CSV table of C-alpha atoms in Angstrom, one decimal:
chain,number,residue,atom,x,y,z
A,144,MET,CA,4.6,-40.7,-21.4
A,145,VAL,CA,3.3,-37.3,-22.6
A,146,ARG,CA,2.9,-35.1,-19.5
A,147,LEU,CA,-0.4,-33.1,-18.9
A,148,ALA,CA,-0.8,-29.7,-17.9
A,149,LEU,CA,-4.0,-28.1,-16.7
A,150,LEU,CA,-4.3,-24.4,-17.4
A,151,SER,CA,-7.4,-22.3,-16.0
A,152,VAL,CA,-6.6,-18.7,-15.3
A,153,SER,CA,-8.6,-15.4,-14.8
A,154,ASN,CA,-5.3,-13.4,-15.1
A,155,LYS,CA,-4.1,-14.3,-18.5
A,156,THR,CA,-0.6,-12.5,-18.1
A,157,GLY,CA,2.2,-14.5,-19.7
A,158,LEU,CA,-0.3,-17.4,-20.3
A,159,ILE,CA,0.6,-17.9,-24.1
A,160,ASP,CA,4.3,-17.7,-23.6
A,161,LEU,CA,4.1,-20.4,-21.0
A,162,ALA,CA,1.9,-22.7,-22.8
A,163,ARG,CA,3.9,-22.5,-26.0
A,164,SER,CA,6.9,-23.6,-24.0
A,165,LEU,CA,5.2,-26.2,-22.3
A,166,VAL,CA,4.1,-27.6,-25.8
A,167,GLU,CA,6.9,-26.9,-27.9
A,168,GLU,CA,9.9,-27.2,-25.5
A,169,PHE,CA,8.6,-29.8,-23.2
A,170,ASP,CA,5.9,-31.9,-25.0
A,171,PHE,CA,3.0,-31.2,-22.5
A,172,ASP,CA,-0.6,-32.0,-23.4
A,173,LEU,CA,-2.8,-29.0,-22.4
A,174,ILE,CA,-6.3,-29.1,-21.1
A,175,SER,CA,-8.1,-26.0,-20.0
A,176,SER,CA,-11.4,-24.5,-19.4
A,177,GLY,CA,-13.6,-21.7,-20.6
A,178,GLY,CA,-11.9,-18.5,-21.6
A,179,THR,CA,-8.5,-19.8,-21.1
A,180,ALA,CA,-9.1,-22.7,-23.6
A,181,GLN,CA,-10.4,-20.1,-26.0
A,182,ALA,CA,-7.3,-17.9,-25.6
A,183,LEU,CA,-5.0,-20.9,-26.2
A,184,LYS,CA,-7.0,-22.0,-29.2
A,185,ASP,CA,-6.7,-18.3,-30.7
A,186,ALA,CA,-3.0,-18.4,-30.3
A,187,GLY,CA,-2.7,-21.5,-32.3
A,188,LEU,CA,-1.9,-23.9,-29.5
A,189,PRO,CA,-3.3,-27.4,-29.1
A,190,VAL,CA,-5.7,-27.5,-26.1
A,191,THR,CA,-8.5,-30.1,-25.0
A,192,LYS,CA,-11.5,-28.4,-23.3
A,193,VAL,CA,-12.1,-29.8,-19.8
A,194,ALA,CA,-15.6,-30.7,-20.8
A,195,ASP,CA,-14.2,-32.9,-23.6
A,196,TYR,CA,-11.7,-34.3,-21.3
A,197,THR,CA,-14.3,-35.2,-18.7
A,198,GLY,CA,-17.1,-36.0,-20.6
A,199,SER,CA,-19.3,-33.6,-18.7
A,200,PRO,CA,-20.3,-30.3,-19.9
A,201,GLU,CA,-19.8,-27.0,-18.1
A,202,ILE,CA,-23.2,-26.4,-16.2
A,203,LEU,CA,-24.9,-23.9,-14.0
A,204,GLY,CA,-23.7,-20.9,-16.1
A,205,GLY,CA,-20.1,-22.1,-15.6
A,206,ARG,CA,-20.2,-22.6,-11.7
A,207,VAL,CA,-19.3,-26.2,-12.4
A,208,LYS,CA,-16.4,-27.0,-14.9
A,209,THR,CA,-13.5,-28.6,-13.1
A,210,LEU,CA,-15.1,-30.3,-10.3
A,211,HIS,CA,-14.8,-33.9,-11.7
A,212,PRO,CA,-13.0,-37.1,-10.8
A,213,ARG,CA,-11.1,-37.0,-13.9
A,214,ILE,CA,-9.6,-33.8,-12.8
A,215,HIS,CA,-9.2,-34.0,-9.0
A,216,GLY,CA,-8.1,-37.8,-9.5
A,217,GLY,CA,-5.4,-36.8,-11.7
A,218,ILE,CA,-4.2,-34.1,-9.5
A,219,LEU,CA,-4.4,-35.9,-6.2
A,220,ALA,CA,-2.8,-39.3,-7.3
A,221,ARG,CA,0.2,-40.5,-5.5
A,222,ARG,CA,2.5,-41.8,-8.0
A,223,ASP,CA,4.2,-44.1,-5.6
A,224,VAL,CA,1.0,-45.6,-4.2
A,225,PRO,CA,0.2,-48.7,-6.6
A,226,GLU,CA,-3.6,-48.6,-5.5
A,227,ASP,CA,-3.7,-44.9,-6.9
A,228,ILE,CA,-2.4,-45.6,-10.1
A,229,THR,CA,-4.8,-48.7,-10.5
A,230,ASP,CA,-7.6,-46.5,-9.7
A,231,LEU,CA,-6.4,-44.1,-12.5
A,232,GLU,CA,-6.0,-47.0,-14.9
A,233,ASN,CA,-9.5,-48.4,-14.2
A,234,ASN,CA,-11.0,-45.0,-14.6
A,235,GLN,CA,-9.1,-43.7,-17.6
A,236,ILE,CA,-7.7,-40.7,-15.7
A,237,ARG,CA,-4.3,-39.2,-16.8
A,238,PRO,CA,-2.0,-38.2,-13.9
A,239,ILE,CA,-1.7,-34.2,-14.1
A,240,ASP,CA,1.9,-32.9,-13.9
A,241,LEU,CA,1.2,-29.1,-13.7
A,242,VAL,CA,-1.7,-27.1,-12.7
A,243,VAL,CA,-1.6,-23.3,-13.5
A,244,VAL,CA,-4.6,-21.7,-11.7
A,245,ASN,CA,-5.4,-18.1,-10.5
A,246,LEU,CA,-8.8,-17.0,-9.3
A,247,TYR,CA,-11.7,-15.0,-10.0
A,248,PRO,CA,-11.0,-11.3,-9.1
A,249,PHE,CA,-13.2,-11.0,-6.2
A,250,GLU,CA,-11.1,-8.5,-4.4
A,251,GLU,CA,-11.0,-6.2,-7.4
A,252,THR,CA,-14.7,-6.5,-8.0
A,253,ILE,CA,-15.8,-5.5,-4.4
A,254,ALA,CA,-13.3,-2.4,-4.7
A,255,LYS,CA,-15.6,-1.1,-7.5
A,256,PRO,CA,-18.1,1.5,-6.5
A,257,GLY,CA,-21.8,0.2,-6.6
A,258,VAL,CA,-21.1,-3.4,-6.6
A,259,THR,CA,-24.1,-5.5,-5.4
A,260,LEU,CA,-24.0,-8.4,-3.2
A,261,SER,CA,-25.0,-10.8,-5.9
A,262,GLN,CA,-22.5,-9.4,-8.4
A,263,ALA,CA,-19.8,-10.1,-5.6
A,264,VAL,CA,-21.1,-13.6,-4.9
A,265,GLU,CA,-20.6,-14.6,-8.7
A,266,GLN,CA,-17.0,-13.7,-8.3
A,267,ILE,CA,-16.3,-16.1,-5.7
A,268,ASP,CA,-14.3,-18.9,-7.3
A,269,ILE,CA,-14.9,-22.4,-6.2
A,270,GLY,CA,-13.2,-24.8,-8.7
A,271,GLY,CA,-10.0,-22.7,-8.6
A,272,PRO,CA,-9.2,-22.8,-4.9
A,273,ALA,CA,-10.2,-26.5,-4.9
A,274,MET,CA,-7.7,-27.3,-7.5
A,275,LEU,CA,-5.1,-25.0,-6.0
A,276,ARG,CA,-5.5,-26.8,-2.6
A,277,ALA,CA,-5.6,-30.3,-4.1
A,278,SER,CA,-2.3,-29.6,-6.4
A,279,SER,CA,-0.6,-27.8,-3.4
A,280,LYS,CA,-1.3,-30.8,-1.1
A,281,ASN,CA,0.2,-33.2,-3.7
A,282,PHE,CA,3.2,-31.1,-4.4
A,283,ALA,CA,5.3,-34.3,-3.9
A,284,HIS,CA,4.2,-35.5,-7.2
A,285,LEU,CA,3.3,-32.3,-9.3
A,286,ALA,CA,3.8,-28.3,-9.6
A,287,VAL,CA,1.4,-25.8,-8.9
A,288,LEU,CA,1.5,-22.2,-10.3
A,289,CYS,CA,-1.0,-19.3,-9.2
A,290,ASP,CA,0.9,-16.3,-10.0
A,291,PRO,CA,2.3,-15.4,-13.6
A,292,ALA,CA,5.4,-14.3,-11.7
A,293,GLN,CA,6.3,-17.9,-11.1
A,294,TYR,CA,6.2,-18.8,-14.8
A,295,ASP,CA,9.8,-18.2,-15.7
A,296,GLU,CA,11.2,-19.7,-12.8
A,297,TYR,CA,9.2,-22.9,-13.5
A,298,LEU,CA,10.5,-23.0,-17.0
A,299,GLN,CA,14.1,-22.5,-15.9
A,300,GLU,CA,13.5,-25.5,-13.3
A,301,LEU,CA,12.5,-27.6,-16.0
A,302,ARG,CA,15.6,-26.6,-18.2
A,303,GLN,CA,18.0,-27.0,-15.5
A,304,ASN,CA,16.7,-30.3,-14.2
A,305,ASN,CA,16.0,-32.5,-17.2
A,306,GLY,CA,12.4,-31.4,-17.5
A,307,VAL,CA,11.4,-31.9,-14.1
A,308,ALA,CA,10.8,-29.1,-11.4
A,309,SER,CA,12.8,-29.9,-8.2
A,310,LEU,CA,11.0,-30.9,-5.0
A,311,GLU,CA,12.2,-27.8,-3.3
A,312,PHE,CA,10.5,-25.7,-6.2
A,313,ARG,CA,7.2,-27.7,-5.9
A,314,GLN,CA,7.0,-27.2,-2.1
A,315,LYS,CA,7.7,-23.4,-2.3
A,316,ALA,CA,5.0,-23.2,-4.9
A,317,ALA,CA,2.8,-25.1,-2.8
A,318,LEU,CA,3.1,-22.8,0.2
A,319,LYS,CA,2.3,-19.9,-2.2
A,320,GLY,CA,-0.8,-21.9,-3.5
A,321,PHE,CA,-2.1,-22.3,0.2
A,322,SER,CA,-1.3,-18.5,0.9
A,323,HIS,CA,-3.3,-17.5,-2.1
A,324,THR,CA,-6.4,-19.4,-1.2
A,325,ALA,CA,-6.2,-18.2,2.5
A,326,SER,CA,-5.8,-14.6,1.5
A,327,TYR,CA,-8.6,-15.0,-1.1
A,328,ASP,CA,-10.9,-16.6,1.7
A,329,ARG,CA,-10.0,-13.9,4.2
A,330,VAL,CA,-11.2,-11.1,1.7
A,331,ILE,CA,-14.4,-13.1,1.1
A,332,ALA,CA,-15.1,-13.6,4.9
A,333,SER,CA,-14.3,-9.9,5.6
A,334,TYR,CA,-16.7,-8.7,3.0
A,335,LEU,CA,-19.6,-11.0,4.1
A,336,ALA,CA,-18.9,-10.3,7.8
A,337,GLN,CA,-18.6,-6.7,7.4
A,338,ALA,CA,-18.7,-5.1,10.9
A,339,GLN,CA,-19.0,-8.5,12.7
A,340,GLN,CA,-15.8,-9.8,12.0
A,341,TYR,CA,-12.2,-8.3,10.9
A,342,THR,CA,-9.3,-10.5,9.8
A,343,LEU,CA,-5.9,-9.4,8.7
A,344,SER,CA,-3.3,-11.4,6.8
A,345,GLY,CA,-0.4,-10.9,4.6
A,346,THR,CA,2.4,-12.6,2.7
A,347,GLN,CA,5.7,-12.2,4.0
A,348,LEU,CA,7.6,-9.9,1.8
A,349,GLN,CA,10.8,-9.7,3.5
A,350,SER,CA,12.5,-9.8,6.9
A,351,LEU,CA,13.8,-6.6,8.2
A,352,ARG,CA,17.1,-6.2,9.9
A,353,TYR,CA,15.1,-5.1,13.1
A,354,GLY,CA,12.1,-3.3,14.1
A,355,GLU,CA,12.2,0.3,15.9
A,356,ASN,CA,15.2,-0.9,18.0
A,357,PRO,CA,17.9,-3.6,17.3
A,358,HIS,CA,16.4,-6.1,20.1
A,359,GLN,CA,13.0,-6.3,18.1
A,360,PRO,CA,12.7,-8.5,15.3
A,361,ALA,CA,10.5,-7.4,12.4
A,362,THR,CA,8.9,-8.5,9.2
A,363,TRP,CA,7.4,-6.7,6.1
A,364,TYR,CA,4.1,-8.1,4.9
A,365,GLN,CA,2.0,-7.6,1.7
A,366,THR,CA,-1.5,-7.7,2.0
A,367,GLY,CA,-3.6,-8.9,-1.1
A,368,THR,CA,-2.3,-10.7,-4.1
A,369,THR,CA,-1.5,-7.5,-6.3
A,370,PRO,CA,1.5,-5.3,-5.0
A,371,THR,CA,0.2,-2.0,-4.1
A,372,GLY,CA,1.5,1.1,-2.1
A,373,TRP,CA,5.1,0.4,-0.9
A,374,THR,CA,5.2,-3.1,-2.2
A,375,ALA,CA,4.7,-1.6,-5.7
A,376,ALA,CA,7.4,0.9,-5.2
A,377,THR,CA,10.8,0.8,-7.0
A,378,LYS,CA,14.0,1.3,-5.2
A,379,LEU,CA,16.6,2.9,-7.7
A,380,GLN,CA,19.4,2.8,-5.3
A,381,GLY,CA,20.6,2.7,-1.5
A,382,LYS,CA,20.6,0.1,1.3
A,383,GLU,CA,17.8,-2.2,2.3
A,384,LEU,CA,14.6,-0.4,3.7
A,385,SER,CA,14.3,-0.5,7.6
A,386,TYR,CA,11.3,-0.8,9.9
A,387,ASN,CA,11.6,3.0,10.5
A,388,ASN,CA,12.1,3.7,7.1
A,389,LEU,CA,8.9,2.4,6.2
A,390,VAL,CA,7.1,3.9,8.8
A,391,ASP,CA,8.4,7.4,8.1
A,392,LEU,CA,7.9,6.8,4.4
A,393,GLU,CA,4.3,6.2,5.0
A,394,ALA,CA,4.0,9.3,7.1
A,395,ALA,CA,5.6,11.2,4.5
A,396,ARG,CA,3.1,9.8,1.7
A,397,ARG,CA,0.1,10.7,3.9
A,398,ILE,CA,1.3,14.4,4.0
A,399,ILE,CA,2.5,14.7,0.3
A,400,ALA,CA,-1.0,13.0,-0.7
A,401,GLU,CA,-2.7,16.3,0.6
A,402,PHE,CA,-1.2,18.3,-2.3
A,403,THR,CA,-1.8,17.5,-5.9
A,404,ASP,CA,-2.2,20.7,-7.8
A,405,THR,CA,1.0,22.5,-6.8
A,406,PRO,CA,4.7,21.0,-6.5
A,407,ALA,CA,5.1,20.1,-2.7
A,408,ALA,CA,7.8,18.7,-0.8
A,409,THR,CA,7.9,17.2,2.9
A,410,ILE,CA,10.8,16.2,5.1
A,411,ILE,CA,10.0,13.7,7.9
A,412,LYS,CA,11.7,12.8,11.1
A,413,HIS,CA,10.2,10.4,13.6
A,414,THR,CA,6.8,10.4,11.6
A,415,ASN,CA,6.5,14.3,12.1
A,416,PRO,CA,7.1,16.9,9.4
A,417,CYS,CA,10.2,19.1,10.3
A,418,GLY,CA,9.6,21.0,6.9
A,419,THR,CA,6.7,20.9,4.4
A,420,ALA,CA,6.5,23.5,1.6
A,421,LEU,CA,4.8,24.4,-1.7
A,422,GLY,CA,6.6,26.0,-4.7
A,423,SER,CA,6.5,26.9,-8.3
A,424,THR,CA,8.9,24.0,-9.0
A,425,ILE,CA,9.6,20.9,-7.1
A,426,SER,CA,13.2,22.1,-6.5
A,427,GLN,CA,11.9,25.4,-5.0
A,428,ALA,CA,9.2,23.3,-3.0
A,429,TYR,CA,12.1,21.1,-1.4
A,430,GLN,CA,14.4,24.1,-0.7
A,431,LYS,CA,11.7,25.8,1.1
A,432,ALA,CA,10.9,22.7,3.1
A,433,PHE,CA,14.6,22.0,3.8
A,434,ASN,CA,15.3,25.8,5.0
A,435,ALA,CA,12.2,25.5,7.3
A,436,ASP,CA,14.3,23.3,9.7
A,437,SER,CA,17.7,22.4,8.2
A,438,VAL,CA,18.9,20.9,11.5
A,439,SER,CA,16.2,18.5,11.9
A,440,ALA,CA,16.2,17.7,8.0
A,441,PHE,CA,19.5,16.0,8.6
A,442,GLY,CA,19.0,12.2,8.3
A,443,GLY,CA,15.3,12.7,7.2
A,444,ILE,CA,12.9,11.2,4.9
A,445,VAL,CA,11.8,13.4,1.9
A,446,ALA,CA,8.7,12.9,-0.3
A,447,LEU,CA,8.0,14.8,-3.4
A,448,ASN,CA,4.8,14.9,-5.4
A,449,ARG,CA,6.6,15.7,-8.6
A,450,PRO,CA,9.3,13.7,-10.6
A,451,ILE,CA,12.9,14.4,-9.2
A,452,ASP,CA,14.9,16.6,-12.0
A,453,ALA,CA,18.5,17.4,-12.0
A,454,ALA,CA,18.0,20.6,-10.1
A,455,THR,CA,16.2,18.9,-7.3
A,456,ALA,CA,18.7,16.0,-7.3
A,457,SER,CA,21.5,18.4,-6.7
A,458,GLU,CA,19.9,20.0,-3.7
A,459,LEU,CA,19.1,16.5,-2.4
A,460,THR,CA,22.7,15.6,-2.5
A,461,LYS,CA,23.9,18.5,-0.2
A,462,THR,CA,22.8,17.0,2.8
A,463,PHE,CA,22.5,13.3,4.5
A,464,LEU,CA,19.2,11.8,4.0
A,465,GLU,CA,17.9,8.4,4.8
A,466,CYS,CA,15.2,8.3,1.8
A,467,VAL,CA,13.6,10.0,-0.9
A,468,VAL,CA,10.4,9.0,-2.6
A,469,ALA,CA,8.9,10.6,-5.7
A,470,PRO,CA,6.6,9.6,-8.6
A,471,SER,CA,9.4,8.9,-10.8
A,472,CYS,CA,13.1,10.3,-11.5
A,473,ASP,CA,14.7,11.8,-14.5
A,474,ALA,CA,17.9,9.9,-15.9
A,475,GLU,CA,20.2,12.9,-15.3
A,476,ALA,CA,18.6,13.1,-11.6
A,477,GLU,CA,19.5,9.5,-11.2
A,478,GLU,CA,23.2,10.1,-12.2
A,479,ILE,CA,23.4,12.9,-9.7
A,480,LEU,CA,21.9,11.0,-6.9
A,481,ALA,CA,24.3,8.0,-7.5
A,482,LYS,CA,26.8,10.0,-6.1
A,483,LYS,CA,25.2,9.4,-2.8
A,484,SER,CA,24.9,5.8,-3.0
A,485,ASN,CA,23.7,5.0,0.5
A,486,VAL,CA,20.5,7.1,0.3
A,487,ARG,CA,17.6,5.1,-0.6
A,488,VAL,CA,15.8,6.5,-3.6
A,489,LEU,CA,12.4,5.3,-4.5
A,490,THR,CA,9.7,5.8,-7.0
A,491,LEU,CA,6.2,5.2,-6.6
A,492,ALA,CA,3.8,6.5,-9.2
A,493,ASP,CA,0.5,6.5,-6.9
A,494,LEU,CA,1.5,8.3,-4.0
A,495,SER,CA,-2.2,9.2,-3.0
A,496,SER,CA,-3.5,5.9,-2.5
A,497,GLY,CA,-3.5,4.6,1.1
A,498,PRO,CA,-5.3,1.9,3.5
A,499,ASN,CA,-8.8,2.6,4.1
A,500,ASP,CA,-8.3,1.3,7.8
A,501,THR,CA,-5.6,1.9,10.4
A,502,VAL,CA,-5.0,-1.1,12.9
A,503,LYS,CA,-3.3,-1.0,16.3
A,504,ALA,CA,-2.6,-4.0,18.5
A,505,ILE,CA,-3.3,-3.9,22.1
A,506,ALA,CA,-3.3,-6.6,24.9
A,507,GLY,CA,-6.0,-9.2,24.0
A,508,GLY,CA,-7.0,-7.6,20.6
A,509,PHE,CA,-6.6,-4.6,18.1
A,510,LEU,CA,-8.5,-1.7,17.2
A,511,VAL,CA,-9.6,-0.8,13.9
A,512,GLN,CA,-10.7,2.6,12.6
A,513,ALA,CA,-11.4,4.5,9.4
A,514,SER,CA,-8.5,6.2,7.9
A,515,ASP,CA,-8.6,10.0,8.5
A,516,ASP,CA,-9.1,10.8,4.8
A,517,VAL,CA,-11.4,13.5,5.1
A,518,ILE,CA,-11.0,16.4,2.6
A,519,ALA,CA,-10.8,19.8,3.8
A,520,ASP,CA,-13.5,22.0,2.4
A,521,THR,CA,-13.2,25.8,3.4
A,522,SER,CA,-16.5,26.5,2.2
A,523,GLN,CA,-17.8,24.6,5.5
A,524,TRP,CA,-15.4,26.5,7.6
A,525,GLN,CA,-16.8,29.2,10.1
A,526,ILE,CA,-15.2,32.5,10.3
A,527,VAL,CA,-15.7,33.6,13.8
A,528,THR,CA,-13.7,36.7,14.3
A,529,GLU,CA,-14.6,40.3,13.0
A,530,ARG,CA,-11.8,40.2,10.8
A,531,GLN,CA,-12.4,38.4,7.6
A,532,PRO,CA,-9.8,36.5,5.6
A,533,THR,CA,-8.3,37.5,2.3
A,534,THR,CA,-8.0,34.8,-0.6
A,535,ASP,CA,-4.5,34.4,0.3
A,536,GLU,CA,-5.1,34.1,4.0
A,537,LEU,CA,-7.5,31.4,3.3
A,538,ALA,CA,-5.1,29.5,1.2
A,539,GLU,CA,-2.4,29.8,3.8
A,540,LEU,CA,-4.9,28.6,6.5
A,541,LEU,CA,-5.7,25.5,4.3
A,542,PHE,CA,-2.0,24.7,3.8
A,543,ALA,CA,-1.6,25.1,7.6
A,544,TRP,CA,-4.5,22.9,8.4
A,545,LYS,CA,-3.4,20.1,5.9
A,546,VAL,CA,0.1,19.8,7.5
A,547,CYS,CA,-1.3,19.9,11.0
A,548,LYS,CA,-3.4,17.1,10.3
A,549,HIS,CA,-0.3,14.8,10.0
A,550,VAL,CA,1.4,15.9,13.1
A,551,LYS,CA,1.3,13.9,16.3
A,552,SER,CA,-1.0,15.4,19.1
A,553,ASN,CA,-1.2,18.0,20.5
A,554,ALA,CA,-0.2,19.4,17.4
A,555,ILE,CA,0.6,23.1,16.5
A,556,VAL,CA,1.8,24.2,12.9
A,557,ILE,CA,3.0,27.8,12.1
A,558,THR,CA,3.3,28.6,8.4
A,559,SER,CA,3.8,31.4,6.0
A,560,ASP,CA,4.3,31.5,2.2
A,561,ARG,CA,3.1,27.9,2.2
A,562,THR,CA,6.1,26.9,4.2
A,563,THR,CA,6.4,25.5,7.6
A,564,LEU,CA,8.0,27.7,10.0
A,565,GLY,CA,7.7,25.9,13.3
A,566,VAL,CA,6.0,22.5,14.4
A,567,GLY,CA,5.0,21.6,17.9
A,568,ALA,CA,4.3,17.9,18.3
A,569,GLY,CA,3.3,15.3,20.7
A,570,GLN,CA,3.2,17.7,23.7
A,571,MET,CA,1.2,16.8,26.8
A,572,ASN,CA,-0.6,20.2,26.7
A,573,ARG,CA,-1.3,22.6,23.8
A,574,VAL,CA,0.5,25.4,25.4
A,575,GLY,CA,3.7,23.6,25.3
A,576,SER,CA,3.3,22.7,21.6
A,577,VAL,CA,2.5,26.5,20.9
A,578,LYS,CA,5.5,27.5,22.8
A,579,ILE,CA,7.8,24.9,20.8
A,580,ALA,CA,6.4,25.9,17.4
A,581,LEU,CA,6.9,29.6,18.0
A,582,GLU,CA,10.5,29.1,19.3
A,583,GLN,CA,11.2,27.3,16.2
A,584,ALA,CA,9.7,30.0,14.0
A,585,GLN,CA,11.3,32.8,16.0
A,586,GLU,CA,11.1,36.4,14.3
A,587,LYS,CA,9.4,34.6,11.0
A,588,ALA,CA,6.1,34.2,13.4
A,589,LYS,CA,5.3,37.8,12.7
A,590,GLY,CA,2.5,37.9,10.2
A,591,ALA,CA,2.3,34.2,10.2
A,592,THR,CA,-0.6,31.5,10.4
A,593,LEU,CA,-1.2,29.1,13.2
A,594,ALA,CA,-3.1,25.9,13.1
A,595,SER,CA,-4.1,23.5,15.8
A,596,ASP,CA,-5.3,19.9,15.4
A,597,GLY,CA,-7.6,20.4,18.6
A,598,PHE,CA,-9.6,23.1,20.1
A,599,PHE,CA,-8.2,25.7,22.5
A,600,PRO,CA,-9.7,24.9,26.0
A,601,PHE,CA,-8.6,28.4,27.3
A,602,ASP,CA,-7.5,31.6,25.6
A,603,ASP,CA,-3.8,31.4,26.7
A,604,SER,CA,-2.6,29.9,23.5
A,605,VAL,CA,-4.4,32.7,21.5
A,606,ARG,CA,-2.7,35.3,23.5
A,607,THR,CA,0.9,33.7,23.3
A,608,ALA,CA,0.4,33.4,19.6
A,609,ALA,CA,-0.5,37.1,19.2
A,610,ALA,CA,2.3,38.1,21.3
A,611,ALA,CA,4.6,36.4,18.9
A,612,GLY,CA,3.1,38.0,16.0
A,613,ILE,CA,0.9,35.5,14.7
A,614,THR,CA,-2.3,37.1,12.8
A,615,ALA,CA,-4.5,34.1,11.8
A,616,ILE,CA,-5.4,30.8,13.3
A,617,VAL,CA,-7.2,27.9,12.1
A,618,GLN,CA,-8.5,25.3,14.8
A,619,PRO,CA,-11.5,22.8,15.1
A,620,GLY,CA,-13.5,24.6,17.6
A,621,GLY,CA,-16.0,22.7,19.8
A,622,SER,CA,-14.7,23.9,23.3
A,623,LEU,CA,-17.1,25.1,25.9
A,624,ARG,CA,-14.7,28.1,26.0
A,625,ASP,CA,-14.6,28.9,22.4
A,626,LYS,CA,-16.1,32.4,23.0
A,627,ASP,CA,-13.0,33.1,25.3
A,628,SER,CA,-10.8,32.1,22.6
A,629,ILE,CA,-12.8,34.1,19.9
A,630,LYS,CA,-12.9,37.2,22.3
A,631,ALA,CA,-9.3,37.2,22.6
A,632,ALA,CA,-8.6,36.8,18.9
A,633,ASN,CA,-11.2,40.0,18.3
A,634,GLU,CA,-9.5,41.9,21.1
A,635,LEU,CA,-6.0,41.3,19.7
A,636,GLY,CA,-7.2,41.8,16.0
A,637,LEU,CA,-6.5,38.2,14.9
A,638,LEU,CA,-8.4,36.1,12.3
A,639,MET,CA,-9.9,33.0,13.6
A,640,VAL,CA,-11.5,29.9,11.5
A,641,LEU,CA,-13.1,27.1,12.9
A,642,THR,CA,-13.2,24.1,10.8
A,643,GLY,CA,-15.6,21.9,12.7
A,644,ILE,CA,-13.2,18.9,12.2
A,645,ARG,CA,-10.5,17.4,14.7
A,646,HIS,CA,-7.4,15.8,13.6
A,647,PHE,CA,-5.9,14.0,16.6
A,648,LEU,CA,-3.0,11.7,15.6
A,649,HIS,CA,-1.9,9.3,18.2
């Protein structure tokens, strides 16, 4: 008996090639709805429209197409239950052997600016999830495909198993079908609930060797159905990524996303930058970042905002690094990096896009906040000292401020020539962070700039910085004692700028 496949897809990637193989290689009949049927017809493939097969026209502007007993009876029938087969025969229903369905692009729709509620609602698929769930439930008797990435694997199954997909494959595909509808419903529920309910789900991408420590199991999950962020990155070489690698890579991505107009490099250790710099070339930027703290850079995570070229690759191989990520990598650079086969080299075209929210688990629940993606605007800064900044000083203050935003609180960053000289991170008091940063900078602190992620509650940090040679300070302001810090800055001839924005990072 000729087998029957139902194809109804929003994403038509790979559709024609799959359908042609089904018809020409495996003798399937095709039924399809709406735009999918038209696409198959335009490709010269024989297809019966769902409306013609069921005898019921599409109604309600296409809202009802596949919700019909001839469709769902054919999907849900158990081939080993005689009563089910009798029902099919009595109602002239053909059993369906393959269901290929993916859903209306709801998530992509609501991501567009200005989308109205009514527009979003029209992209809530009903018939698609119903068919996915029905066919996933009945995986013992048919196969379901909801992702174009499954098409080749399914065809290989048919070729290797006398035209029948194995039960193992069908069960795996059913799991993917249920996961797809669960994720789809989660996005819809979150959109409609807005602030009332927050749901988080993901599809397991891979098990990691362990978490932060060897005794902690860990798993990497992908959110959404389309790979984005690190799930869309390409690993050119190196060992598997670890939990700590991924956490540090994300910290590196957040810093490098601050700089788009100029070649920039950052080196991360334990989520903090040990060196960040701008340069006229990406090789120069990396060398400046490395030289900022070459001791801490050993075993670090490197992010670059320009493609890796041969000159940069040569510099990267001079020390031990855990990971390197850049938008792309030249062929010559790949050959050079291959000499250090253990270093993980990734390319990620879009290093600027990150999550809209950050989520932290606590006992009994979790916390959600909007990501700290505010863009620094120097026109909104307040110059509070008698000394005014030059254009170059203002640019240096902005660089220091952008880096400081991504250092664990209490955070102090000292810079010069768009290069970090000292970083004080995660101390219990701000004076401690100042001392650590100055100790790293040493003599280079003379004439340098200092950034603080929070206000100075006392003037002691200002005086300590000035004594080391710091000439300019950028900080949020907002302390009841701001006037004391400003007075000290004027007394010592420093430039001080208040941003009005705080960047604590816990």
